[in-house]
Amino acid sequence: MDSLVLLTRSQRIESIHRGKICISDASGRIVSNIGDPSGKVYMRSSAKPFQAVALVASRAMEKFNLSMEELAIICSSHSGEDIHRRTVGSILRKIGLTEDALACGACNPYNEEMNALLIQRKEKPTPLYNCCSGKHAGMLTLCKYYNFPISNYTDVSHPVQQLILKVVAELLSIEIHQIILGTDGCGVPNFMLSMEQGAFLYAQLAAGSNLPHAYADALEQIKTAMLSYPVMISGDHEFCTELVLHTKGKVIGKVGGEGIYCIAVPEMGLGILIKVDDGNERAVYPIAVHLLRQLGILNCELPEGLSPWAYPPVKDHKGKIVGYTLPVFDLHGRQLPKIAIGEEFLYEGEYIWNHWQ
């Protein structure tokens, strides 16, 4: 397995995160990879933009007068802020439903301030706080448009899930039965795809209307919504939002559970899928920033808003920095020195590749 990220403590390697990376263009050609591109992964929440394609292609947005901001929240893993809950609530009102129709379950919001406020008020979170409530509101919109039953809409046999599955299979030019299904954290079916298939989906999102197929316009609309309303995709001070803002719309990033992260790069027509094998999210963001540097999208001089994500510090309980979380892979084939737990690794805050120069 390939080492992607290491964690240092007192200038020694304490932990290593291994994983896989695949970069594809919109024709499905693998541009670059680390690890096996045929390896299978659950897409988790990174599948949301493609679960929304059936909705956009159906013209349901026009029937219910959904805005681009509302489309962005449908594609999101939001952090439960006021603006997120209001926007999901707006979708539900437009389709004549209430929060009670959401079958995603209730969970604490990712936003720390909002979560602290709930604790202070001694309030329990409702389904609107769930990071997947936007996706579920989109699925309910599709149910209302086609007059599908609302009950059991999360079941894999439900017509709305079968429609979404059909569209995803068509995007990949495969048959429905070739997609392995699992159950996501919010209860809906999730897709197990190969690394190259996941990267291919994000390359199609990057290409949008330049694609030669029936879903090109829907993908362009989704891409525009995610770039236009980045705060909806995740939230204040969250990486997915910061990435769009501080690259000035050059990339779209979308997190998934268990160490999944996906990126669409419209100006290069590329899609990227990252999988950290042990599922630890702390490794994901340094990998994403390092990848964008190696592709030339970001320079060594990072935008201030992305710097905290590049080499996150390891701190003791008094706040003193005692180590760093560092990406240690190379897309360009440079040979790395031995990386092993216990080995000395000096890092003084420079661009990581200066360590080996």
PDB file of C-alpha atoms in Angstrom, residues 46-149:
ATOM      1  CA  SER A  46     -19.209  12.355  -2.544  1.00  0.00           C
ATOM      2  CA  ALA A  47     -21.970  10.716  -4.628  1.00  0.00           C
ATOM      3  CA  LYS A  48     -24.432  13.531  -3.858  1.00  0.00           C
ATOM      4  CA  PRO A  49     -23.881  15.658  -6.991  1.00  0.00           C
ATOM      5  CA  PHE A  50     -24.640  12.591  -9.119  1.00  0.00           C
ATOM      6  CA  GLN A  51     -27.625  11.537  -7.042  1.00  0.00           C
ATOM      7  CA  ALA A  52     -28.952  15.016  -7.934  1.00  0.00           C
ATOM      8  CA  VAL A  53     -28.607  14.542 -11.708  1.00  0.00           C
ATOM      9  CA  ALA A  54     -31.943  12.725 -11.998  1.00  0.00           C
ATOM     10  CA  LEU A  55     -33.648  15.648 -10.243  1.00  0.00           C
ATOM     11  CA  VAL A  56     -32.132  18.336 -12.478  1.00  0.00           C
ATOM     12  CA  ALA A  57     -32.705  16.358 -15.673  1.00  0.00           C
ATOM     13  CA  SER A  58     -36.371  15.782 -14.769  1.00  0.00           C
ATOM     14  CA  ARG A  59     -37.343  19.494 -14.864  1.00  0.00           C
ATOM     15  CA  ALA A  60     -38.650  19.175 -11.300  1.00  0.00           C
ATOM     16  CA  MET A  61     -36.629  22.242 -10.361  1.00  0.00           C
ATOM     17  CA  GLU A  62     -38.647  24.328 -12.786  1.00  0.00           C
ATOM     18  CA  LYS A  63     -41.987  22.885 -11.649  1.00  0.00           C
ATOM     19  CA  PHE A  64     -41.295  23.690  -7.995  1.00  0.00           C
ATOM     20  CA  ASN A  65     -39.292  26.849  -8.658  1.00  0.00           C
ATOM     21  CA  LEU A  66     -36.178  25.597  -6.895  1.00  0.00           C
ATOM     22  CA  SER A  67     -33.258  28.028  -6.894  1.00  0.00           C
ATOM     23  CA  MET A  68     -29.594  27.352  -7.640  1.00  0.00           C
ATOM     24  CA  GLU A  69     -28.911  27.909  -3.946  1.00  0.00           C
ATOM     25  CA  GLU A  70     -31.376  25.141  -3.156  1.00  0.00           C
ATOM     26  CA  LEU A  71     -29.716  22.892  -5.730  1.00  0.00           C
ATOM     27  CA  ALA A  72     -26.389  23.497  -3.991  1.00  0.00           C
ATOM     28  CA  ILE A  73     -27.808  22.360  -0.634  1.00  0.00           C
ATOM     29  CA  ILE A  74     -29.176  19.219  -2.337  1.00  0.00           C
ATOM     30  CA  CYS A  75     -25.572  18.377  -3.323  1.00  0.00           C
ATOM     31  CA  SER A  76     -24.155  19.222   0.101  1.00  0.00           C
ATOM     32  CA  SER A  77     -22.888  17.761   3.323  1.00  0.00           C
ATOM     33  CA  HIS A  78     -23.834  20.883   5.199  1.00  0.00           C
ATOM     34  CA  SER A  79     -22.797  21.759   8.744  1.00  0.00           C
ATOM     35  CA  GLY A  80     -26.264  22.550  10.114  1.00  0.00           C
ATOM     36  CA  GLU A  81     -25.987  26.344  10.230  1.00  0.00           C
ATOM     37  CA  ASP A  82     -29.097  28.549  10.149  1.00  0.00           C
ATOM     38  CA  ILE A  83     -28.735  29.229   6.419  1.00  0.00           C
ATOM     39  CA  HIS A  84     -28.569  25.509   5.668  1.00  0.00           C
ATOM     40  CA  ARG A  85     -31.658  24.614   7.672  1.00  0.00           C
ATOM     41  CA  ARG A  86     -33.616  27.530   6.218  1.00  0.00           C
ATOM     42  CA  THR A  87     -32.732  26.464   2.684  1.00  0.00           C
ATOM     43  CA  VAL A  88     -33.723  22.830   3.207  1.00  0.00           C
ATOM     44  CA  GLY A  89     -36.939  24.036   4.853  1.00  0.00           C
ATOM     45  CA  SER A  90     -37.648  26.212   1.818  1.00  0.00           C
ATOM     46  CA  ILE A  91     -37.425  23.191  -0.492  1.00  0.00           C
ATOM     47  CA  LEU A  92     -39.819  21.233   1.688  1.00  0.00           C
ATOM     48  CA  ARG A  93     -42.347  24.088   1.741  1.00  0.00           C
ATOM     49  CA  LYS A  94     -42.216  24.413  -2.045  1.00  0.00           C
ATOM     50  CA  ILE A  95     -43.078  20.732  -2.498  1.00  0.00           C
ATOM     51  CA  GLY A  96     -45.780  20.791   0.168  1.00  0.00           C
ATOM     52  CA  LEU A  97     -43.994  18.726   2.816  1.00  0.00           C
ATOM     53  CA  THR A  98     -42.630  19.293   6.310  1.00  0.00           C
ATOM     54  CA  GLU A  99     -39.508  18.215   8.138  1.00  0.00           C
ATOM     55  CA  ASP A 100     -41.392  15.116   9.297  1.00  0.00           C
ATOM     56  CA  ALA A 101     -41.056  13.686   5.782  1.00  0.00           C
ATOM     57  CA  LEU A 102     -37.253  13.561   6.030  1.00  0.00           C
ATOM     58  CA  ALA A 103     -36.082  10.002   6.686  1.00  0.00           C
ATOM     59  CA  CYS A 104     -32.388  10.881   7.137  1.00  0.00           C
ATOM     60  CA  GLY A 105     -32.544  10.797  10.923  1.00  0.00           C
ATOM     61  CA  ALA A 106     -31.385  13.479  13.348  1.00  0.00           C
ATOM     62  CA  CYS A 107     -27.754  14.072  14.253  1.00  0.00           C
ATOM     63  CA  ASN A 108     -25.653  16.799  15.802  1.00  0.00           C
ATOM     64  CA  PRO A 109     -24.542  19.553  13.397  1.00  0.00           C
ATOM     65  CA  TYR A 110     -20.895  19.652  12.316  1.00  0.00           C
ATOM     66  CA  ASN A 111     -20.739  23.362  13.035  1.00  0.00           C
ATOM     67  CA  GLU A 112     -19.246  23.634  16.528  1.00  0.00           C
ATOM     68  CA  GLU A 113     -20.977  26.903  17.400  1.00  0.00           C
ATOM     69  CA  MET A 114     -24.373  25.566  16.381  1.00  0.00           C
ATOM     70  CA  ASN A 115     -23.792  22.336  18.273  1.00  0.00           C
ATOM     71  CA  ALA A 116     -22.724  24.268  21.395  1.00  0.00           C
ATOM     72  CA  LEU A 117     -25.861  26.421  21.092  1.00  0.00           C
ATOM     73  CA  LEU A 118     -28.082  23.337  21.014  1.00  0.00           C
ATOM     74  CA  ILE A 119     -26.363  21.991  24.129  1.00  0.00           C
ATOM     75  CA  GLN A 120     -26.716  25.355  25.871  1.00  0.00           C
ATOM     76  CA  ARG A 121     -30.422  25.453  25.044  1.00  0.00           C
ATOM     77  CA  LYS A 122     -30.817  21.789  26.028  1.00  0.00           C
ATOM     78  CA  GLU A 123     -32.371  21.146  22.615  1.00  0.00           C
ATOM     79  CA  LYS A 124     -32.089  17.971  20.590  1.00  0.00           C
ATOM     80  CA  PRO A 125     -31.169  18.280  16.893  1.00  0.00           C
ATOM     81  CA  THR A 126     -33.889  17.586  14.358  1.00  0.00           C
ATOM     82  CA  PRO A 127     -33.490  16.012  10.888  1.00  0.00           C
ATOM     83  CA  LEU A 128     -32.884  19.483   9.386  1.00  0.00           C
ATOM     84  CA  TYR A 129     -29.524  19.529  11.198  1.00  0.00           C
ATOM     85  CA  ASN A 130     -28.481  16.307   9.462  1.00  0.00           C
ATOM     86  CA  CYS A 131     -25.751  16.979   6.880  1.00  0.00           C
ATOM     87  CA  CYS A 132     -27.744  14.890   4.372  1.00  0.00           C
ATOM     88  CA  SER A 133     -31.080  16.676   4.795  1.00  0.00           C
ATOM     89  CA  GLY A 134     -30.572  18.590   1.552  1.00  0.00           C
ATOM     90  CA  LYS A 135     -30.040  15.395  -0.429  1.00  0.00           C
ATOM     91  CA  HIS A 136     -33.165  13.905   1.117  1.00  0.00           C
ATOM     92  CA  ALA A 137     -35.187  17.031   0.294  1.00  0.00           C
ATOM     93  CA  GLY A 138     -34.041  16.608  -3.312  1.00  0.00           C
ATOM     94  CA  MET A 139     -35.165  12.995  -3.376  1.00  0.00           C
ATOM     95  CA  LEU A 140     -38.532  13.995  -1.962  1.00  0.00           C
ATOM     96  CA  THR A 141     -38.821  16.660  -4.670  1.00  0.00           C
ATOM     97  CA  LEU A 142     -38.298  13.975  -7.284  1.00  0.00           C
ATOM     98  CA  CYS A 143     -40.967  11.833  -5.606  1.00  0.00           C
ATOM     99  CA  LYS A 144     -43.470  14.690  -5.739  1.00  0.00           C
ATOM    100  CA  TYR A 145     -42.643  15.426  -9.379  1.00  0.00           C
ATOM    101  CA  TYR A 146     -43.259  11.844 -10.526  1.00  0.00           C
ATOM    102  CA  ASN A 147     -46.038  11.149  -8.009  1.00  0.00           C
ATOM    103  CA  PHE A 148     -43.944   8.441  -6.398  1.00  0.00           C
ATOM    104  CA  PRO A 149     -44.993   7.453  -2.860  1.00  0.00           C
TER     105      PRO A 149
END
